[in-house]
Coordinates of C-alpha atoms in Angstrom, one line a residue:
X1 CA 135.0 58.2 15.0
X2 CA 132.1 55.8 14.5
X3 CA 129.9 53.5 12.1
X4 CA 130.0 55.8 10.1
X5 CA 134.1 54.8 9.1
X6 CA 133.4 51.6 8.2
X7 CA 133.8 50.9 4.9
X8 CA 133.0 48.4 2.5
X9 CA 136.7 47.0 1.7
X10 CA 136.7 47.1 5.5
X11 CA 134.3 44.7 6.4
X12 CA 135.6 42.3 3.7
X13 CA 138.5 42.3 5.0
X14 CA 137.3 41.6 8.2
X15 CA 135.2 39.0 6.8
X16 CA 138.4 36.9 5.3
X17 CA 140.1 37.2 8.6
X18 CA 137.4 35.4 10.3
X19 CA 136.9 33.3 7.4
X20 CA 141.1 32.2 8.3
X21 CA 140.6 32.0 12.1
X22 CA 137.1 30.4 12.8
X23 CA 134.2 32.2 14.2
X24 CA 135.6 31.9 17.9
X25 CA 138.8 32.5 17.7
X26 CA 138.3 35.7 15.5
X27 CA 135.7 36.9 18.2
X28 CA 138.1 35.6 21.4
X29 CA 140.7 38.1 19.2
X30 CA 139.1 41.2 19.3
X31 CA 137.0 40.6 22.6
X32 CA 133.6 40.8 21.1
X33 CA 130.6 37.5 22.3
X34 CA 128.0 35.9 19.6
X35 CA 125.8 37.6 17.9
X36 CA 122.9 37.7 19.5
X37 CA 120.6 38.8 17.0
X38 CA 122.1 40.1 13.5
X39 CA 124.2 37.7 11.7
X40 CA 126.2 39.3 8.6
X41 CA 125.4 36.6 5.6
X42 CA 128.5 36.9 3.3
X43 CA 129.0 34.0 0.1
X44 CA 126.7 31.6 2.6
X45 CA 128.3 32.0 5.2
X46 CA 127.2 33.8 9.2
X47 CA 129.3 35.7 10.6
X48 CA 128.7 37.9 14.1
X49 CA 127.8 41.3 13.1
X50 CA 129.7 43.3 15.5
X51 CA 132.4 41.7 16.0
X52 CA 132.4 42.1 11.9
X53 CA 132.2 46.1 12.6
X54 CA 134.2 46.2 15.4
X55 CA 137.8 44.9 13.2
X56 CA 136.5 46.8 10.2
X57 CA 136.4 50.4 12.0
X58 CA 139.9 48.9 13.2
X59 CA 141.5 47.8 8.9
X60 CA 138.6 51.2 7.5
X61 CA 140.6 54.2 9.8
X62 CA 143.3 52.5 12.4
X63 CA 141.3 51.9 15.2
X64 CA 139.1 49.3 16.8
X65 CA 136.2 49.4 17.6
X66 CA 135.6 47.2 21.2
X67 CA 132.1 45.4 21.9
X68 CA 131.9 48.6 24.4
X69 CA 132.2 51.0 21.9
X70 CA 129.3 50.7 20.6
X71 CA 125.3 49.0 20.1
X72 CA 124.7 46.0 17.8
X73 CA 121.6 46.9 17.1
X74 CA 119.1 47.4 14.0
X75 CA 119.9 50.8 13.6
X76 CA 123.5 50.5 14.4
X77 CA 124.7 47.6 12.7
X78 CA 122.9 46.1 10.9
X79 CA 122.0 49.4 9.1
X80 CA 125.2 50.5 8.8
X81 CA 126.0 47.2 7.2
X82 CA 123.4 47.5 5.1
X83 CA 123.8 50.8 3.9
X84 CA 127.4 48.9 2.5
X85 CA 125.7 46.8 0.5
X86 CA 125.5 43.9 3.0
X87 CA 122.8 41.4 4.0
X88 CA 122.3 41.2 7.5
X89 CA 120.0 39.3 9.2
X90 CA 117.6 38.3 12.5
X91 CA 120.1 35.3 13.5
X92 CA 117.7 33.5 14.7
X93 CA 116.2 32.6 11.4
X94 CA 119.2 30.6 10.5
X95 CA 118.2 28.1 13.3
X96 CA 122.0 27.8 14.4
X97 CA 123.0 27.0 9.8
X98 CA 126.4 28.5 9.5
X99 CA 124.9 29.1 5.6
X100 CA 121.8 31.1 3.9
X101 CA 122.0 29.1 0.6
X102 CA 120.4 31.3 -2.5
X103 CA 116.9 31.0 -3.5
X104 CA 116.8 31.4 -7.7
X105 CA 115.3 34.0 -9.6
X106 CA 114.0 33.4 -13.5
X107 CA 114.6 36.8 -14.7
X108 CA 112.2 37.1 -18.6
X109 CA 114.6 39.2 -20.2
X110 CA 111.6 40.0 -23.1
X111 CA 111.8 40.4 -26.9
X112 CA 112.2 43.2 -29.3
X113 CA 108.6 44.6 -27.6
X114 CA 110.1 45.7 -24.7
X115 CA 113.7 46.7 -25.9
X116 CA 114.8 43.6 -23.9
X117 CA 117.4 42.9 -25.8
X118 CA 119.3 46.5 -25.8
X119 CA 117.9 47.4 -22.5
X120 CA 120.0 43.9 -21.1
X121 CA 123.3 45.2 -23.1
X122 CA 123.1 48.5 -21.6
X123 CA 122.4 48.1 -18.5
X124 CA 123.8 44.2 -17.8
X125 CA 127.0 43.5 -20.6
X126 CA 128.1 47.4 -20.4
X127 CA 126.7 47.8 -17.2
X128 CA 125.7 52.0 -16.9
X129 CA 127.9 55.0 -15.6
X130 CA 126.9 55.9 -12.1
X131 CA 128.1 58.9 -12.9
X132 CA 125.3 59.2 -15.4
X133 CA 122.8 58.6 -12.8
X134 CA 123.6 60.5 -10.4
X135 CA 121.9 62.5 -9.9
X136 CA 118.6 60.4 -9.2
X137 CA 120.1 57.9 -7.2
X138 CA 119.9 59.8 -3.2
X139 CA 121.0 57.9 -0.4
X140 CA 121.3 55.0 -3.3
X141 CA 124.3 57.0 -4.6
X142 CA 126.9 55.9 -2.0
X143 CA 125.8 52.4 -1.8
X144 CA 126.2 52.1 -5.3
X145 CA 129.2 53.4 -5.6
X146 CA 130.6 50.9 -2.5
X147 CA 129.7 47.9 -4.8
X148 CA 131.1 49.1 -8.3
X149 CA 133.8 50.7 -7.6
X150 CA 134.7 51.3 -11.0
X151 CA 132.1 53.4 -11.4
X152 CA 130.0 50.8 -13.6
X153 CA 126.7 49.4 -12.0
X154 CA 125.2 46.5 -13.7
X155 CA 121.0 46.9 -12.8
X156 CA 117.8 45.1 -14.3
X157 CA 114.1 46.2 -13.4
X158 CA 110.7 45.0 -13.0
X159 CA 107.8 47.5 -13.4
X160 CA 105.2 47.4 -11.1
X161 CA 101.8 45.0 -10.8
X162 CA 98.7 45.7 -9.5
X163 CA 97.9 41.6 -9.0
X164 CA 98.0 40.2 -4.9
X165 CA 98.9 37.2 -4.6
X166 CA 101.0 36.3 -8.5
X167 CA 104.5 34.2 -9.0
X168 CA 105.8 37.8 -10.4
X169 CA 104.4 39.5 -6.2
X170 CA 105.9 36.3 -4.6
X171 CA 109.0 37.3 -6.5
X172 CA 108.9 40.6 -6.1
X173 CA 108.6 40.3 -2.6
X174 CA 110.9 37.3 -1.7
X175 CA 114.2 37.3 -3.5
X176 CA 116.9 39.0 -1.4
X177 CA 120.5 40.0 -1.5
X178 CA 123.1 36.8 -2.7
X179 CA 120.1 35.1 -4.9
X180 CA 121.0 34.1 -8.0
X181 CA 119.3 35.5 -11.1
X182 CA 118.8 33.1 -14.2
X183 CA 118.0 36.0 -17.7
X184 CA 115.6 33.3 -19.7
X185 CA 115.2 34.9 -23.6
X186 CA 114.1 32.0 -26.5
X187 CA 113.5 29.1 -24.5
X188 CA 116.7 29.7 -23.3
X189 CA 118.5 30.5 -20.1
X190 CA 121.5 33.1 -22.2
X191 CA 123.3 34.1 -18.0
X192 CA 123.6 34.3 -14.3
X193 CA 124.0 37.2 -12.1
X194 CA 123.7 37.7 -8.3
X195 CA 121.5 40.4 -6.3
X196 CA 123.7 42.5 -4.1
X197 CA 121.7 45.1 -3.5
X198 CA 117.4 45.9 -4.0
X199 CA 115.7 49.5 -4.4
X200 CA 112.8 50.8 -5.5
X201 CA 112.8 54.1 -7.7
X202 CA 111.1 55.4 -10.3
X203 CA 112.9 58.0 -11.6
X204 CA 116.2 55.8 -12.0
X205 CA 114.1 53.3 -13.6
X206 CA 113.2 56.0 -15.8
X207 CA 116.6 57.5 -16.6
X208 CA 118.1 54.3 -17.4
X209 CA 115.3 52.5 -19.5
X210 CA 112.5 54.5 -20.2
X211 CA 109.2 54.1 -19.9
X212 CA 106.7 51.5 -21.9
X213 CA 103.0 52.5 -23.8
X214 CA 101.3 52.3 -20.2
X215 CA 103.8 54.9 -18.9
X216 CA 105.4 52.3 -16.5
X217 CA 108.8 51.7 -15.9
X218 CA 111.1 48.9 -14.5
X219 CA 110.9 50.7 -11.1
X220 CA 111.6 47.4 -8.8
X221 CA 115.7 47.1 -9.2
X222 CA 118.8 44.5 -8.6
X223 CA 122.1 45.9 -8.4
X224 CA 123.6 42.8 -10.0
X225 CA 127.6 41.3 -9.7
X226 CA 129.2 38.1 -10.6
X227 CA 126.9 38.9 -14.8
X228 CA 128.0 36.0 -16.3
X229 CA 126.8 35.4 -19.7
X230 CA 126.7 31.5 -20.6
X231 CA 129.0 30.5 -23.7
X232 CA 126.4 28.1 -24.7
X233 CA 122.6 28.4 -24.0
X234 CA 120.6 26.1 -21.4
X235 CA 117.9 24.8 -23.0
X236 CA 114.8 25.9 -20.2
X237 CA 112.0 23.5 -20.5
X238 CA 113.3 20.6 -18.6
X239 CA 114.3 23.0 -16.0
X240 CA 111.2 24.9 -15.5
X241 CA 109.3 21.6 -15.5
X242 CA 111.4 20.5 -12.8
X243 CA 110.6 23.7 -10.7
X244 CA 107.4 23.6 -11.4
X245 CA 107.3 26.5 -13.8
X246 CA 104.7 27.1 -16.5
X247 CA 106.8 26.4 -20.3
X248 CA 107.6 29.3 -21.4
X249 CA 108.9 31.4 -18.4
X250 CA 107.0 34.7 -18.9
X251 CA 106.9 36.2 -15.8
X252 CA 109.6 37.5 -12.6
X253 CA 109.9 34.2 -11.0
X254 CA 111.1 32.8 -7.1
X255 CA 111.8 29.3 -6.2
X256 CA 113.4 28.3 -2.6
X257 CA 117.2 27.2 -2.4
X258 CA 116.0 23.4 -2.0
X259 CA 114.0 24.0 -5.6
X260 CA 117.7 25.2 -7.3
X261 CA 119.7 22.2 -5.8
X262 CA 117.0 20.2 -7.9
X263 CA 118.2 21.7 -11.3
X264 CA 121.6 22.4 -10.6
X265 CA 122.5 19.5 -12.6
X266 CA 120.5 20.5 -15.2
X267 CA 122.0 23.9 -15.3
X268 CA 125.6 22.1 -15.6
X269 CA 124.9 21.5 -18.9
X270 CA 126.3 24.4 -20.0
X271 CA 126.5 26.4 -16.3
X272 CA 127.3 25.0 -13.4
X273 CA 126.6 27.8 -11.2
X274 CA 127.4 28.8 -7.5
X275 CA 125.7 27.3 -5.0
X276 CA 126.5 25.5 -1.5
X277 CA 125.2 21.8 -1.4
X278 CA 125.1 20.7 2.3
X279 CA 126.9 19.8 4.2
X280 CA 129.5 22.1 2.7
X281 CA 133.1 20.5 2.3
X282 CA 135.4 22.4 4.3
X283 CA 137.9 23.8 1.9
X284 CA 142.3 22.6 2.2
X285 CA 144.0 24.3 4.3
X286 CA 147.2 26.0 3.1
X287 CA 150.5 25.5 4.5
X288 CA 151.1 26.9 7.2
X289 CA 153.4 29.2 6.8
X290 CA 157.4 29.1 8.3
X291 CA 159.4 31.7 9.5
X292 CA 162.4 30.3 6.6
X293 CA 159.1 30.3 4.0
X294 CA 158.2 33.7 4.9
X295 CA 162.5 34.6 4.3
X296 CA 162.1 32.3 0.8
X297 CA 159.8 34.5 0.4
X298 CA 160.7 37.8 0.8
X299 CA 164.4 36.7 -1.1
X300 CA 161.9 36.5 -4.2
X301 CA 160.4 39.8 -4.9
X302 CA 159.9 40.5 -8.3
X303 CA 160.8 36.9 -9.7
X304 CA 157.8 35.2 -10.8
X305 CA 156.5 37.0 -14.0
X306 CA 158.2 40.3 -14.6
X307 CA 161.5 40.7 -16.3
X308 CA 162.5 44.0 -14.2
X309 CA 162.3 41.9 -11.3
X310 CA 165.1 44.2 -10.0
X311 CA 162.9 47.6 -10.2
X312 CA 159.9 45.2 -8.8
X313 CA 162.0 43.9 -6.5
X314 CA 163.0 47.1 -4.9
X315 CA 159.1 48.5 -4.7
X316 CA 157.8 45.4 -3.3
X317 CA 160.7 45.8 -0.3
X318 CA 160.3 49.6 0.1
X319 CA 156.4 48.9 1.2
X320 CA 156.8 44.9 2.5
X321 CA 159.6 47.3 5.6
X322 CA 156.5 50.1 5.7
X323 CA 154.3 46.9 6.9
X324 CA 157.2 45.9 9.0
X325 CA 157.3 48.7 10.5
X326 CA 152.9 48.8 11.1
X327 CA 153.6 45.8 13.2
X328 CA 157.0 46.4 14.9
X329 CA 154.2 50.1 16.4
X330 CA 151.4 47.8 16.9
X331 CA 149.5 49.0 14.0
X332 CA 146.9 46.9 12.2
X333 CA 148.4 44.8 9.8
X334 CA 146.1 46.2 6.8
X335 CA 145.4 50.1 5.9
X336 CA 143.7 51.6 3.9
X337 CA 144.7 52.6 0.6
X338 CA 144.3 56.3 1.2
X339 CA 147.8 56.0 3.9
X340 CA 149.1 53.6 2.0
X341 CA 149.1 55.9 -0.7
X342 CA 150.4 58.9 1.4
X343 CA 153.0 56.8 3.4
X344 CA 154.6 54.7 0.7
X345 CA 154.8 57.1 -2.6
X346 CA 157.6 59.2 -0.2
X347 CA 159.6 56.2 0.1
X348 CA 158.7 55.0 -3.7
X349 CA 160.7 58.8 -4.6
X350 CA 163.5 59.3 -2.0
X351 CA 164.4 55.2 -2.0
X352 CA 162.9 53.6 -5.5
X353 CA 165.5 53.1 -8.2
X354 CA 166.6 56.4 -9.8
X355 CA 165.7 55.4 -13.5
X356 CA 162.5 54.5 -12.5
X357 CA 159.3 55.7 -11.5
X358 CA 157.0 53.2 -9.8
X359 CA 153.4 54.3 -8.9
X360 CA 151.8 54.0 -4.9
X361 CA 150.1 51.6 -6.8
X362 CA 152.7 49.3 -8.5
X363 CA 153.8 47.3 -5.3
X364 CA 150.5 46.4 -3.2
X365 CA 149.5 45.1 -6.5
X366 CA 152.5 43.4 -7.0
X367 CA 152.9 42.3 -3.9
X368 CA 150.2 39.4 -4.2
X369 CA 152.4 37.2 -6.1
X370 CA 154.4 37.0 -2.7
X371 CA 152.1 35.1 -0.4
X372 CA 152.7 37.8 2.5
X373 CA 149.7 40.6 0.6
X374 CA 146.6 40.9 0.4
X375 CA 143.6 43.6 -0.8
X376 CA 140.8 43.6 -0.1
X377 CA 137.8 45.8 -1.6
X378 CA 138.1 45.4 -5.1
X379 CA 138.1 42.8 -8.1
X380 CA 141.8 41.3 -8.2
X381 CA 143.3 40.4 -11.3
X382 CA 146.8 39.7 -11.9
X383 CA 146.9 40.7 -15.5
X384 CA 146.1 44.1 -14.7
X385 CA 146.1 46.8 -12.5
X386 CA 143.9 49.7 -11.8
X387 CA 144.4 52.9 -12.4
X388 CA 144.3 55.2 -9.0
X389 CA 141.0 56.7 -9.6
X390 CA 139.7 53.4 -9.2
X391 CA 141.8 52.3 -5.6
X392 CA 140.8 56.3 -4.7
X393 CA 136.7 55.3 -5.2
X394 CA 136.7 51.8 -4.4
X395 CA 139.4 52.2 -1.2
X396 CA 140.6 48.5 -1.0
X397 CA 142.7 47.9 2.5
X398 CA 145.7 46.3 2.3
X399 CA 148.8 44.7 4.0
X400 CA 150.1 41.6 4.8
X401 CA 148.6 38.7 5.3
X402 CA 147.1 36.8 9.2
X403 CA 149.8 34.1 8.6
X404 CA 153.1 36.6 8.0
X405 CA 152.0 39.2 9.9
X406 CA 151.8 37.2 13.1
X407 CA 155.1 35.7 12.2
X408 CA 156.7 38.9 12.4
X409 CA 155.3 39.7 16.3
X410 CA 158.3 37.9 17.2
X411 CA 160.7 40.4 17.3
X412 CA 163.8 38.2 15.6
X413 CA 162.0 37.1 12.9
X414 CA 161.1 40.6 12.2
X415 CA 164.5 42.4 12.8
X416 CA 165.9 39.1 10.0
X417 CA 163.1 39.9 7.7
X418 CA 164.4 43.7 7.5
X419 CA 167.7 42.6 7.5
X420 CA 166.6 40.3 3.9
X421 CA 164.7 43.3 2.8
X422 CA 168.2 46.0 3.5
X423 CA 170.6 43.0 2.0
X424 CA 168.6 41.6 -1.0
X425 CA 167.2 44.9 -2.6
X426 CA 168.6 48.4 -0.7
X427 CA 171.9 48.1 -0.4
X428 CA 172.1 51.1 -2.5
X429 CA 170.3 53.2 0.2
X430 CA 171.2 54.8 2.9
X431 CA 169.2 52.4 4.8
X432 CA 169.9 53.9 8.2
X433 CA 168.6 56.9 6.9
X434 CA 165.1 54.8 5.0
X435 CA 165.2 52.8 8.7
X436 CA 164.2 56.3 10.4
X437 CA 161.5 57.1 7.9
X438 CA 159.5 54.8 8.1
X439 CA 159.9 54.3 12.3
X440 CA 162.1 51.5 12.7
X441 CA 165.1 53.7 13.7
X442 CA 165.2 51.8 17.2
X443 CA 167.2 49.2 15.1
X444 CA 170.7 51.0 15.0
X445 CA 171.1 50.5 18.7
X446 CA 171.2 47.2 21.2
X447 CA 168.5 49.4 23.5
X448 CA 166.7 50.6 20.7
X449 CA 163.9 54.0 21.5
X450 CA 162.8 54.3 24.7
X451 CA 159.4 56.0 25.4
X452 CA 160.6 59.7 27.3
X453 CA 162.6 59.5 24.2
X454 CA 161.2 61.6 22.3
X455 CA 161.8 65.3 23.5
X456 CA 165.7 64.5 23.6
X457 CA 168.3 66.4 21.6
X458 CA 165.7 69.2 20.7
X459 CA 168.0 72.9 21.2
X460 CA 166.0 75.4 23.3
X461 CA 164.7 78.7 21.7
X462 CA 165.7 82.2 22.0
X463 CA 163.4 82.4 24.8
X464 CA 164.5 79.6 26.9
X465 CA 168.3 80.3 26.3
X466 CA 169.7 83.0 29.1
X467 CA 171.9 83.4 31.4
X468 CA 172.8 82.0 34.7
X469 CA 171.6 78.3 35.5
X470 CA 170.3 76.4 32.4
X471 CA 166.5 76.7 30.9
X472 CA 163.6 74.1 31.9
X473 CA 161.3 73.2 30.5
X474 CA 158.6 71.3 31.6
X475 CA 157.5 67.4 30.5
X476 CA 155.4 64.8 30.2
X477 CA 157.2 61.3 29.8
X478 CA 156.5 57.8 30.9
X479 CA 159.4 55.6 31.7
X480 CA 159.9 51.9 31.0
X481 CA 159.6 50.5 34.8
X482 CA 162.7 48.2 35.6
X483 CA 163.5 45.9 38.3
X484 CA 165.6 47.5 40.1
X485 CA 166.7 44.6 41.9
X486 CA 167.6 42.3 38.9
X487 CA 170.1 44.5 38.2
X488 CA 171.4 44.3 41.4
X489 CA 171.5 40.9 41.4
X490 CA 173.6 40.6 38.0
X491 CA 176.3 43.1 39.2
X492 CA 176.3 41.0 42.5
X493 CA 177.4 38.1 40.9
X494 CA 179.5 39.4 39.1
X495 CA 181.1 41.3 41.8
X496 CA 181.1 44.3 39.7
X497 CA 183.8 43.4 37.2
X498 CA 183.0 43.8 33.5
X499 CA 182.3 40.5 31.6
X500 CA 184.4 41.9 29.1
X501 CA 187.0 43.1 30.0
X502 CA 187.3 42.0 33.9
X503 CA 187.7 45.5 35.2
X504 CA 186.3 47.0 38.7
X505 CA 185.5 50.4 39.5
X506 CA 184.9 52.3 42.2
X507 CA 182.7 55.2 42.6
X508 CA 182.3 57.2 45.2
X509 CA 184.6 54.6 47.1
X510 CA 181.7 52.3 45.6
X511 CA 182.0 49.3 43.5
X512 CA 180.4 49.7 40.2
X513 CA 178.8 48.4 37.2
X514 CA 176.0 48.4 35.0
X515 CA 173.8 45.8 33.9
X516 CA 172.8 46.3 30.2
X517 CA 170.3 44.3 28.7
X518 CA 171.5 42.3 26.1
X519 CA 168.4 42.1 23.4
X520 CA 167.1 45.8 24.5
X521 CA 163.4 46.8 26.4
X522 CA 163.3 49.7 24.1
X523 CA 160.7 49.9 20.7
X524 CA 161.2 47.6 18.6
X525 CA 163.3 44.9 20.5
X526 CA 160.6 44.6 23.7
X527 CA 163.1 42.7 25.7
X528 CA 162.6 41.6 28.8
X529 CA 163.1 42.9 32.0
X530 CA 165.0 39.1 33.5
X531 CA 168.4 37.8 34.7
X532 CA 168.8 36.2 31.4
X533 CA 168.8 39.4 29.7
X534 CA 171.4 41.0 31.2
X535 CA 175.2 41.1 31.1
X536 CA 177.5 43.2 34.3
X537 CA 179.6 45.1 31.6
X538 CA 181.7 48.2 32.4
X539 CA 180.3 51.8 31.4
X540 CA 183.0 51.1 28.1
X541 CA 181.9 48.2 27.1
X542 CA 178.0 49.2 28.1
X543 CA 178.4 51.6 25.3
X544 CA 179.7 49.3 22.5
X545 CA 177.4 46.7 23.4
X546 CA 174.1 49.3 23.0
X547 CA 175.8 50.6 20.4
X548 CA 176.9 47.5 18.5
X549 CA 180.6 48.0 18.1
X550 CA 180.4 44.1 20.1
X551 CA 178.8 41.1 19.7
X552 CA 179.7 37.7 21.6
X553 CA 179.2 35.0 18.8
X554 CA 178.0 31.4 19.3
X555 CA 181.2 30.6 21.1
X556 CA 180.8 32.9 23.8
X557 CA 183.7 34.8 21.6
X558 CA 183.6 39.2 21.9
X559 CA 183.8 40.2 18.6
X560 CA 184.4 44.1 17.0
X561 CA 181.4 44.0 14.7
X562 CA 183.2 46.0 12.4
X563 CA 185.9 43.7 11.3
X564 CA 185.4 40.8 14.3
X565 CA 188.8 41.3 16.0
X566 CA 189.0 39.2 19.2
X567 CA 188.1 41.0 22.7
X568 CA 188.4 37.7 23.8
X569 CA 185.9 35.0 25.3
X570 CA 183.1 36.4 28.3
X571 CA 183.4 35.9 31.2
X572 CA 180.6 33.7 32.7
X573 CA 179.7 32.5 35.9
X574 CA 177.2 29.7 37.4
X575 CA 174.8 31.8 38.7
X576 CA 174.5 33.3 35.9
X577 CA 172.5 31.5 33.0
X578 CA 172.2 33.7 30.0
X579 CA 169.4 32.6 27.0
X580 CA 170.9 32.4 24.3
X581 CA 168.1 33.5 21.6
X582 CA 168.9 37.1 23.4
X583 CA 172.3 36.7 22.4
X584 CA 171.0 35.7 18.5
X585 CA 169.3 38.2 18.8
X586 CA 172.0 40.7 19.4
X587 CA 174.3 39.5 17.0
X588 CA 171.3 39.3 13.8
X589 CA 171.2 43.5 15.0
X590 CA 174.7 42.9 14.9
X591 CA 174.4 42.0 11.1
X592 CA 172.1 44.9 10.0
X593 CA 174.5 47.4 12.3
X594 CA 177.2 46.1 9.8
X595 CA 174.5 46.4 6.7
X596 CA 173.6 50.2 7.0
X597 CA 177.1 51.4 8.0
X598 CA 179.0 50.1 4.8

């Protein structure tokens, strides 16, 4: 695995996370330093290209590339990001500024003699199917495919010139990705677009636009995005005069960002371009997501805009359960579309509503309403859902928002989210089987799944079966490191008496008791090995406690999970403080057990 695995969607996801966290916290979270040379430019802002690429690899294929795994030079990070259609420049050129404002490119559309109107409709308004031009694209095919997930490229070009330093030459030399292009026709500006990529290809130009009477073609090509035709055409003369450009416009012309700002007001008569103005106002900070908000949003799945809320809530809850399991397993919060489809589609088939078939593209789209989910690498519209073919081409990354994932790092919050999903949307399915399928089988016991349990329970083969002593096999395993002195301490404090029933056992003429962890050490509980997280129990009540058959209520009464019968009060000792947070976790786990054993 390397930089070649980084996708455009992965980069966009990393950029979005950096925007939310800030550059310094983002670098600190993933162990990167500040960019020494190359910076990624996106939407007028600068980002540390190496840090973005390393995190983009995490969201593209599931593995973070650390700062030591690759270099950040022109032939590595900069090359890969440029291949994906991004702008990367020498960080020293920004002089410490956090923004690079777009320039303005003035582009004559051309008249009927130049086939300007027809070509504008063909290659800008309607766009050119990439499949129709793939044979002449060469190395540019991957770039255009990444830039246009829908398979339709928006292109415009210019013929070459023999002049040395006229307006057109300066424009061709100085325009760059991120600049705004304004199309001029009949003394008005008629449309705007943004440059996504620049290329020089006579073969592509000939196939798209043909040649003129001098056998020249529009080989200096701009790949365009954010195309917008103005509902009301903007008079060009006042803008051209302010930019010191002859009227009428006869040549491709470039003016710097400072000049672009000066004509913003004139352009706003028919259109207000997206243009950063110094100082750039900081976006409003959204309200901080709390655990209560998280649970409220989980409880509202499928309700915002759908009459079939039950079906929508069911398939969204299955997708969210899958996402929660990733957090519990320490996996990235975002995953590529291919991984999501492969892992979630079987869940929808087995545990979705039997009378309603749901495609995996549906939950990732609908979940954006919840405020808990995000999608990167494809244009989002809440009124239309893309077909799977488009998702297959774009390979977006999708999953929980950063705020949701951060909350779910807390084991109790994660457990309560699982309970909310199971009780609200999944009460008619085999929940134990479902939890096992998504990797949350550890919730079925208080001690969870320990590191060395992977091979347990497997029957021996015929070859291994033999008379005499039981056959053995070599295994490699890891075990949690437990502090024996703490376990002995809790036993000694209570004199080996069970805190539930008071029994003192003798084994081989010695007192015998067991130290039970309240919040288990195994996954997904990840409890601490400390005295406030321990009970002293007899073997019988240890099994019942770990098996979620008994719990300790808020009044310290020991009760049966199923039925609520009292077994008496928990026996306490002044020298043994028990953390109520661990008790609450175990009670919540028993609540899940009640749900899954109905």
